[in-house]
Amino acid sequence: MGPASRAETRRRLGGALAVSGALFAVEAAGGAIAHSLALWADAGHVLTDAAALSLSYIAVRIAERGASAKHTFGLYRAEILAAFINAQVLLVVCGAILWEAWRRLEHPAPVAPIPMLVFGAIAVAANVLSVRFLHSHRNESLNVKGAYLEVAADALAAAAVVFGAVAIAATRKAWIDPVLSAGIAVFILPRTGLKVLRTNKLRSHVARSISQSFSQTFILIAFSLMPLASAV
């Protein structure tokens, strides 16, 4: 990725991050107004989107600096760390959503379907905008691709919130909201597990590379000191 391409990627990540930050605030407020766990679940997913975008933005900036005398392997490894942290956050969010969904199934709470529908529609539009921001640069790095997939998946989750609002309005069944919320969490989990496995594999590769480098450096030093040892 050249300097011009990285600059454009940063700009697009920044735009998507601004959209996600605003959307999180809107959906969190919408969840309180509609008393919808599904909106809060999607807001939690959007928050992880914002975290992924932030880490990706920072990682792209750091990665530009490349290798140096101090950082022999360059700073591209920061992107691997960013992806790993984002995966752990997603796991925590999923656990919290599933726990609250179970609690609401045991103790159903009324949901206002019209506000839920309005805020869900706003979420769909905002996520589509973020997808458009990142689409052309989605294959330029591990974290940019991860952020792109996150917002694309969240667009689907937001669409599910819209359909859920319509179903609640038609049937007046409060259990739809926690079931939908659990569905969003289950939808997130497999991708999170794959991300953890992928980043663990990459971290292992980096560790092996570092170990090999240290071994090579040690051998070179040892050979360079052999003439001095012979002289003594």
PDB file of C-alpha atoms in Angstrom, residues 19-170:
ATOM      1  CA  VAL A  19     -20.656   7.776  11.325  1.00  0.00           C
ATOM      2  CA  SER A  20     -20.301   4.886  13.789  1.00  0.00           C
ATOM      3  CA  GLY A  21     -19.726   7.212  16.742  1.00  0.00           C
ATOM      4  CA  ALA A  22     -22.842   9.224  15.922  1.00  0.00           C
ATOM      5  CA  LEU A  23     -24.857   6.049  15.297  1.00  0.00           C
ATOM      6  CA  PHE A  24     -23.873   4.579  18.671  1.00  0.00           C
ATOM      7  CA  ALA A  25     -25.259   7.644  20.449  1.00  0.00           C
ATOM      8  CA  VAL A  26     -28.454   7.566  18.350  1.00  0.00           C
ATOM      9  CA  GLU A  27     -29.103   3.846  18.921  1.00  0.00           C
ATOM     10  CA  ALA A  28     -28.319   4.025  22.632  1.00  0.00           C
ATOM     11  CA  ALA A  29     -30.857   6.834  22.955  1.00  0.00           C
ATOM     12  CA  GLY A  30     -33.284   4.884  20.762  1.00  0.00           C
ATOM     13  CA  GLY A  31     -32.947   1.819  22.981  1.00  0.00           C
ATOM     14  CA  ALA A  32     -33.873   3.914  26.028  1.00  0.00           C
ATOM     15  CA  ILE A  33     -36.821   5.567  24.268  1.00  0.00           C
ATOM     16  CA  ALA A  34     -38.220   2.336  22.787  1.00  0.00           C
ATOM     17  CA  HIS A  35     -37.083   0.182  25.718  1.00  0.00           C
ATOM     18  CA  SER A  36     -35.646  -2.165  23.102  1.00  0.00           C
ATOM     19  CA  LEU A  37     -32.834  -4.554  23.957  1.00  0.00           C
ATOM     20  CA  ALA A  38     -32.384  -5.195  20.229  1.00  0.00           C
ATOM     21  CA  LEU A  39     -31.487  -1.538  19.676  1.00  0.00           C
ATOM     22  CA  TRP A  40     -29.090  -1.639  22.625  1.00  0.00           C
ATOM     23  CA  ALA A  41     -27.577  -4.858  21.276  1.00  0.00           C
ATOM     24  CA  ASP A  42     -27.035  -3.230  17.923  1.00  0.00           C
ATOM     25  CA  ALA A  43     -25.629  -0.143  19.666  1.00  0.00           C
ATOM     26  CA  GLY A  44     -23.139  -2.432  21.412  1.00  0.00           C
ATOM     27  CA  HIS A  45     -22.199  -3.898  18.054  1.00  0.00           C
ATOM     28  CA  VAL A  46     -21.798  -0.371  16.646  1.00  0.00           C
ATOM     29  CA  LEU A  47     -19.544   0.490  19.602  1.00  0.00           C
ATOM     30  CA  THR A  48     -17.283  -2.411  18.693  1.00  0.00           C
ATOM     31  CA  ASP A  49     -17.399  -1.175  15.090  1.00  0.00           C
ATOM     32  CA  ALA A  50     -16.173   2.210  16.311  1.00  0.00           C
ATOM     33  CA  ALA A  51     -13.440   0.518  18.345  1.00  0.00           C
ATOM     34  CA  ALA A  52     -12.384  -1.540  15.328  1.00  0.00           C
ATOM     35  CA  LEU A  53     -12.333   1.561  13.130  1.00  0.00           C
ATOM     36  CA  SER A  54     -10.342   3.518  15.730  1.00  0.00           C
ATOM     37  CA  LEU A  55      -7.773   0.750  16.122  1.00  0.00           C
ATOM     38  CA  SER A  56      -7.570   0.332  12.361  1.00  0.00           C
ATOM     39  CA  TYR A  57      -7.044   4.062  11.879  1.00  0.00           C
ATOM     40  CA  ILE A  58      -4.262   4.125  14.475  1.00  0.00           C
ATOM     41  CA  ALA A  59      -2.704   0.932  13.119  1.00  0.00           C
ATOM     42  CA  VAL A  60      -2.608   2.330   9.568  1.00  0.00           C
ATOM     43  CA  ARG A  61      -0.857   5.443  10.868  1.00  0.00           C
ATOM     44  CA  ILE A  62       1.667   3.388  12.853  1.00  0.00           C
ATOM     45  CA  ALA A  63       2.226   0.886  10.050  1.00  0.00           C
ATOM     46  CA  GLU A  64       3.313   3.693   7.708  1.00  0.00           C
ATOM     47  CA  ARG A  65       6.446   4.121   9.799  1.00  0.00           C
ATOM     48  CA  GLY A  66       7.646   0.642   8.800  1.00  0.00           C
ATOM     49  CA  ALA A  67      10.820  -0.955  10.114  1.00  0.00           C
ATOM     50  CA  SER A  68      13.501   1.000  11.935  1.00  0.00           C
ATOM     51  CA  ALA A  69      16.586   0.327  14.027  1.00  0.00           C
ATOM     52  CA  LYS A  70      14.363   0.270  17.107  1.00  0.00           C
ATOM     53  CA  HIS A  71      11.539  -1.746  15.539  1.00  0.00           C
ATOM     54  CA  THR A  72      13.289  -4.358  13.411  1.00  0.00           C
ATOM     55  CA  PHE A  73      10.049  -5.977  12.228  1.00  0.00           C
ATOM     56  CA  GLY A  74       8.287  -2.690  11.560  1.00  0.00           C
ATOM     57  CA  LEU A  75       5.047  -1.691  13.205  1.00  0.00           C
ATOM     58  CA  TYR A  76       2.621  -3.631  11.015  1.00  0.00           C
ATOM     59  CA  ARG A  77       2.259  -5.998  13.985  1.00  0.00           C
ATOM     60  CA  ALA A  78       0.188  -3.258  15.649  1.00  0.00           C
ATOM     61  CA  GLU A  79      -2.598  -4.130  13.203  1.00  0.00           C
ATOM     62  CA  ILE A  80      -2.609  -7.746  14.458  1.00  0.00           C
ATOM     63  CA  LEU A  81      -2.846  -6.550  18.059  1.00  0.00           C
ATOM     64  CA  ALA A  82      -5.706  -4.198  17.131  1.00  0.00           C
ATOM     65  CA  ALA A  83      -7.700  -7.042  15.562  1.00  0.00           C
ATOM     66  CA  PHE A  84      -7.108  -9.263  18.612  1.00  0.00           C
ATOM     67  CA  ILE A  85      -8.301  -6.585  21.066  1.00  0.00           C
ATOM     68  CA  ASN A  86     -11.420  -5.936  19.010  1.00  0.00           C
ATOM     69  CA  ALA A  87     -12.264  -9.658  19.038  1.00  0.00           C
ATOM     70  CA  GLN A  88     -12.045  -9.797  22.837  1.00  0.00           C
ATOM     71  CA  VAL A  89     -14.343  -6.777  23.194  1.00  0.00           C
ATOM     72  CA  LEU A  90     -16.885  -8.407  20.888  1.00  0.00           C
ATOM     73  CA  LEU A  91     -16.923 -11.539  23.053  1.00  0.00           C
ATOM     74  CA  VAL A  92     -17.706  -9.486  26.170  1.00  0.00           C
ATOM     75  CA  VAL A  93     -20.489  -7.577  24.384  1.00  0.00           C
ATOM     76  CA  CYS A  94     -22.050 -10.829  23.136  1.00  0.00           C
ATOM     77  CA  GLY A  95     -22.042 -12.292  26.629  1.00  0.00           C
ATOM     78  CA  ALA A  96     -23.760  -9.216  28.079  1.00  0.00           C
ATOM     79  CA  ILE A  97     -26.427  -9.250  25.345  1.00  0.00           C
ATOM     80  CA  LEU A  98     -27.208 -12.955  25.866  1.00  0.00           C
ATOM     81  CA  TRP A  99     -27.476 -12.541  29.633  1.00  0.00           C
ATOM     82  CA  GLU A 100     -29.893  -9.601  29.351  1.00  0.00           C
ATOM     83  CA  ALA A 101     -31.930 -11.394  26.659  1.00  0.00           C
ATOM     84  CA  TRP A 102     -32.393 -14.368  29.000  1.00  0.00           C
ATOM     85  CA  ARG A 103     -33.444 -12.054  31.839  1.00  0.00           C
ATOM     86  CA  ARG A 104     -36.023 -10.339  29.624  1.00  0.00           C
ATOM     87  CA  LEU A 105     -37.445 -13.638  28.438  1.00  0.00           C
ATOM     88  CA  GLU A 106     -38.109 -14.511  32.080  1.00  0.00           C
ATOM     89  CA  HIS A 107     -39.473 -11.032  32.827  1.00  0.00           C
ATOM     90  CA  PRO A 108     -40.913  -9.574  29.594  1.00  0.00           C
ATOM     91  CA  ALA A 109     -40.920  -5.795  29.242  1.00  0.00           C
ATOM     92  CA  PRO A 110     -43.068  -3.697  26.896  1.00  0.00           C
ATOM     93  CA  VAL A 111     -41.358  -2.346  23.754  1.00  0.00           C
ATOM     94  CA  ALA A 112     -42.425   0.698  21.712  1.00  0.00           C
ATOM     95  CA  PRO A 113     -42.293  -0.604  18.108  1.00  0.00           C
ATOM     96  CA  ILE A 114     -42.584   2.735  16.253  1.00  0.00           C
ATOM     97  CA  PRO A 115     -39.490   4.366  17.836  1.00  0.00           C
ATOM     98  CA  MET A 116     -37.718   1.020  17.430  1.00  0.00           C
ATOM     99  CA  LEU A 117     -38.579   1.038  13.717  1.00  0.00           C
ATOM    100  CA  VAL A 118     -37.414   4.633  13.227  1.00  0.00           C
ATOM    101  CA  PHE A 119     -34.079   4.160  14.985  1.00  0.00           C
ATOM    102  CA  GLY A 120     -33.538   0.825  13.240  1.00  0.00           C
ATOM    103  CA  ALA A 121     -34.044   2.483   9.857  1.00  0.00           C
ATOM    104  CA  ILE A 122     -31.536   5.202  10.794  1.00  0.00           C
ATOM    105  CA  ALA A 123     -29.043   2.460  11.723  1.00  0.00           C
ATOM    106  CA  VAL A 124     -29.489   0.720   8.365  1.00  0.00           C
ATOM    107  CA  ALA A 125     -28.865   3.965   6.471  1.00  0.00           C
ATOM    108  CA  ALA A 126     -25.801   4.858   8.558  1.00  0.00           C
ATOM    109  CA  ASN A 127     -24.224   1.420   8.170  1.00  0.00           C
ATOM    110  CA  VAL A 128     -24.784   1.439   4.409  1.00  0.00           C
ATOM    111  CA  LEU A 129     -22.981   4.795   4.327  1.00  0.00           C
ATOM    112  CA  SER A 130     -20.025   3.324   6.264  1.00  0.00           C
ATOM    113  CA  VAL A 131     -19.919   0.319   3.922  1.00  0.00           C
ATOM    114  CA  ARG A 132     -19.683   2.709   0.970  1.00  0.00           C
ATOM    115  CA  PHE A 133     -16.821   4.553   2.688  1.00  0.00           C
ATOM    116  CA  LEU A 134     -14.759   1.377   3.113  1.00  0.00           C
ATOM    117  CA  HIS A 135     -15.754  -0.798   0.156  1.00  0.00           C
ATOM    118  CA  SER A 136     -13.029   0.232  -2.307  1.00  0.00           C
ATOM    119  CA  HIS A 137     -10.251  -0.099   0.332  1.00  0.00           C
ATOM    120  CA  ARG A 138     -11.482  -3.236   2.103  1.00  0.00           C
ATOM    121  CA  ASN A 139      -8.595  -5.483   0.960  1.00  0.00           C
ATOM    122  CA  GLU A 140      -5.713  -3.166   1.855  1.00  0.00           C
ATOM    123  CA  SER A 141      -5.023  -4.526   5.355  1.00  0.00           C
ATOM    124  CA  LEU A 142      -6.247  -7.003   7.958  1.00  0.00           C
ATOM    125  CA  ASN A 143      -7.921  -4.321  10.064  1.00  0.00           C
ATOM    126  CA  VAL A 144      -9.499  -2.355   7.229  1.00  0.00           C
ATOM    127  CA  LYS A 145     -11.076  -5.570   5.951  1.00  0.00           C
ATOM    128  CA  GLY A 146     -12.189  -6.452   9.476  1.00  0.00           C
ATOM    129  CA  ALA A 147     -13.771  -3.030   9.965  1.00  0.00           C
ATOM    130  CA  TYR A 148     -15.533  -3.310   6.608  1.00  0.00           C
ATOM    131  CA  LEU A 149     -16.986  -6.709   7.514  1.00  0.00           C
ATOM    132  CA  GLU A 150     -18.104  -5.373  10.903  1.00  0.00           C
ATOM    133  CA  VAL A 151     -20.124  -2.494   9.460  1.00  0.00           C
ATOM    134  CA  ALA A 152     -21.531  -4.722   6.697  1.00  0.00           C
ATOM    135  CA  ALA A 153     -22.666  -7.253   9.309  1.00  0.00           C
ATOM    136  CA  ASP A 154     -24.123  -4.476  11.445  1.00  0.00           C
ATOM    137  CA  ALA A 155     -26.166  -3.273   8.473  1.00  0.00           C
ATOM    138  CA  LEU A 156     -27.771  -6.738   8.427  1.00  0.00           C
ATOM    139  CA  ALA A 157     -28.323  -6.632  12.193  1.00  0.00           C
ATOM    140  CA  ALA A 158     -29.948  -3.188  11.890  1.00  0.00           C
ATOM    141  CA  ALA A 159     -32.220  -4.543   9.151  1.00  0.00           C
ATOM    142  CA  ALA A 160     -33.218  -7.335  11.536  1.00  0.00           C
ATOM    143  CA  VAL A 161     -34.138  -4.688  14.137  1.00  0.00           C
ATOM    144  CA  VAL A 162     -36.434  -3.050  11.554  1.00  0.00           C
ATOM    145  CA  PHE A 163     -38.169  -6.351  10.787  1.00  0.00           C
ATOM    146  CA  GLY A 164     -38.427  -7.041  14.509  1.00  0.00           C
ATOM    147  CA  ALA A 165     -40.115  -3.695  15.102  1.00  0.00           C
ATOM    148  CA  VAL A 166     -42.644  -4.470  12.376  1.00  0.00           C
ATOM    149  CA  ALA A 167     -43.313  -7.905  13.912  1.00  0.00           C
ATOM    150  CA  ILE A 168     -43.805  -6.425  17.398  1.00  0.00           C
ATOM    151  CA  ALA A 169     -46.179  -3.792  16.022  1.00  0.00           C
ATOM    152  CA  ALA A 170     -48.197  -6.491  14.241  1.00  0.00           C
TER     153      ALA A 170
END
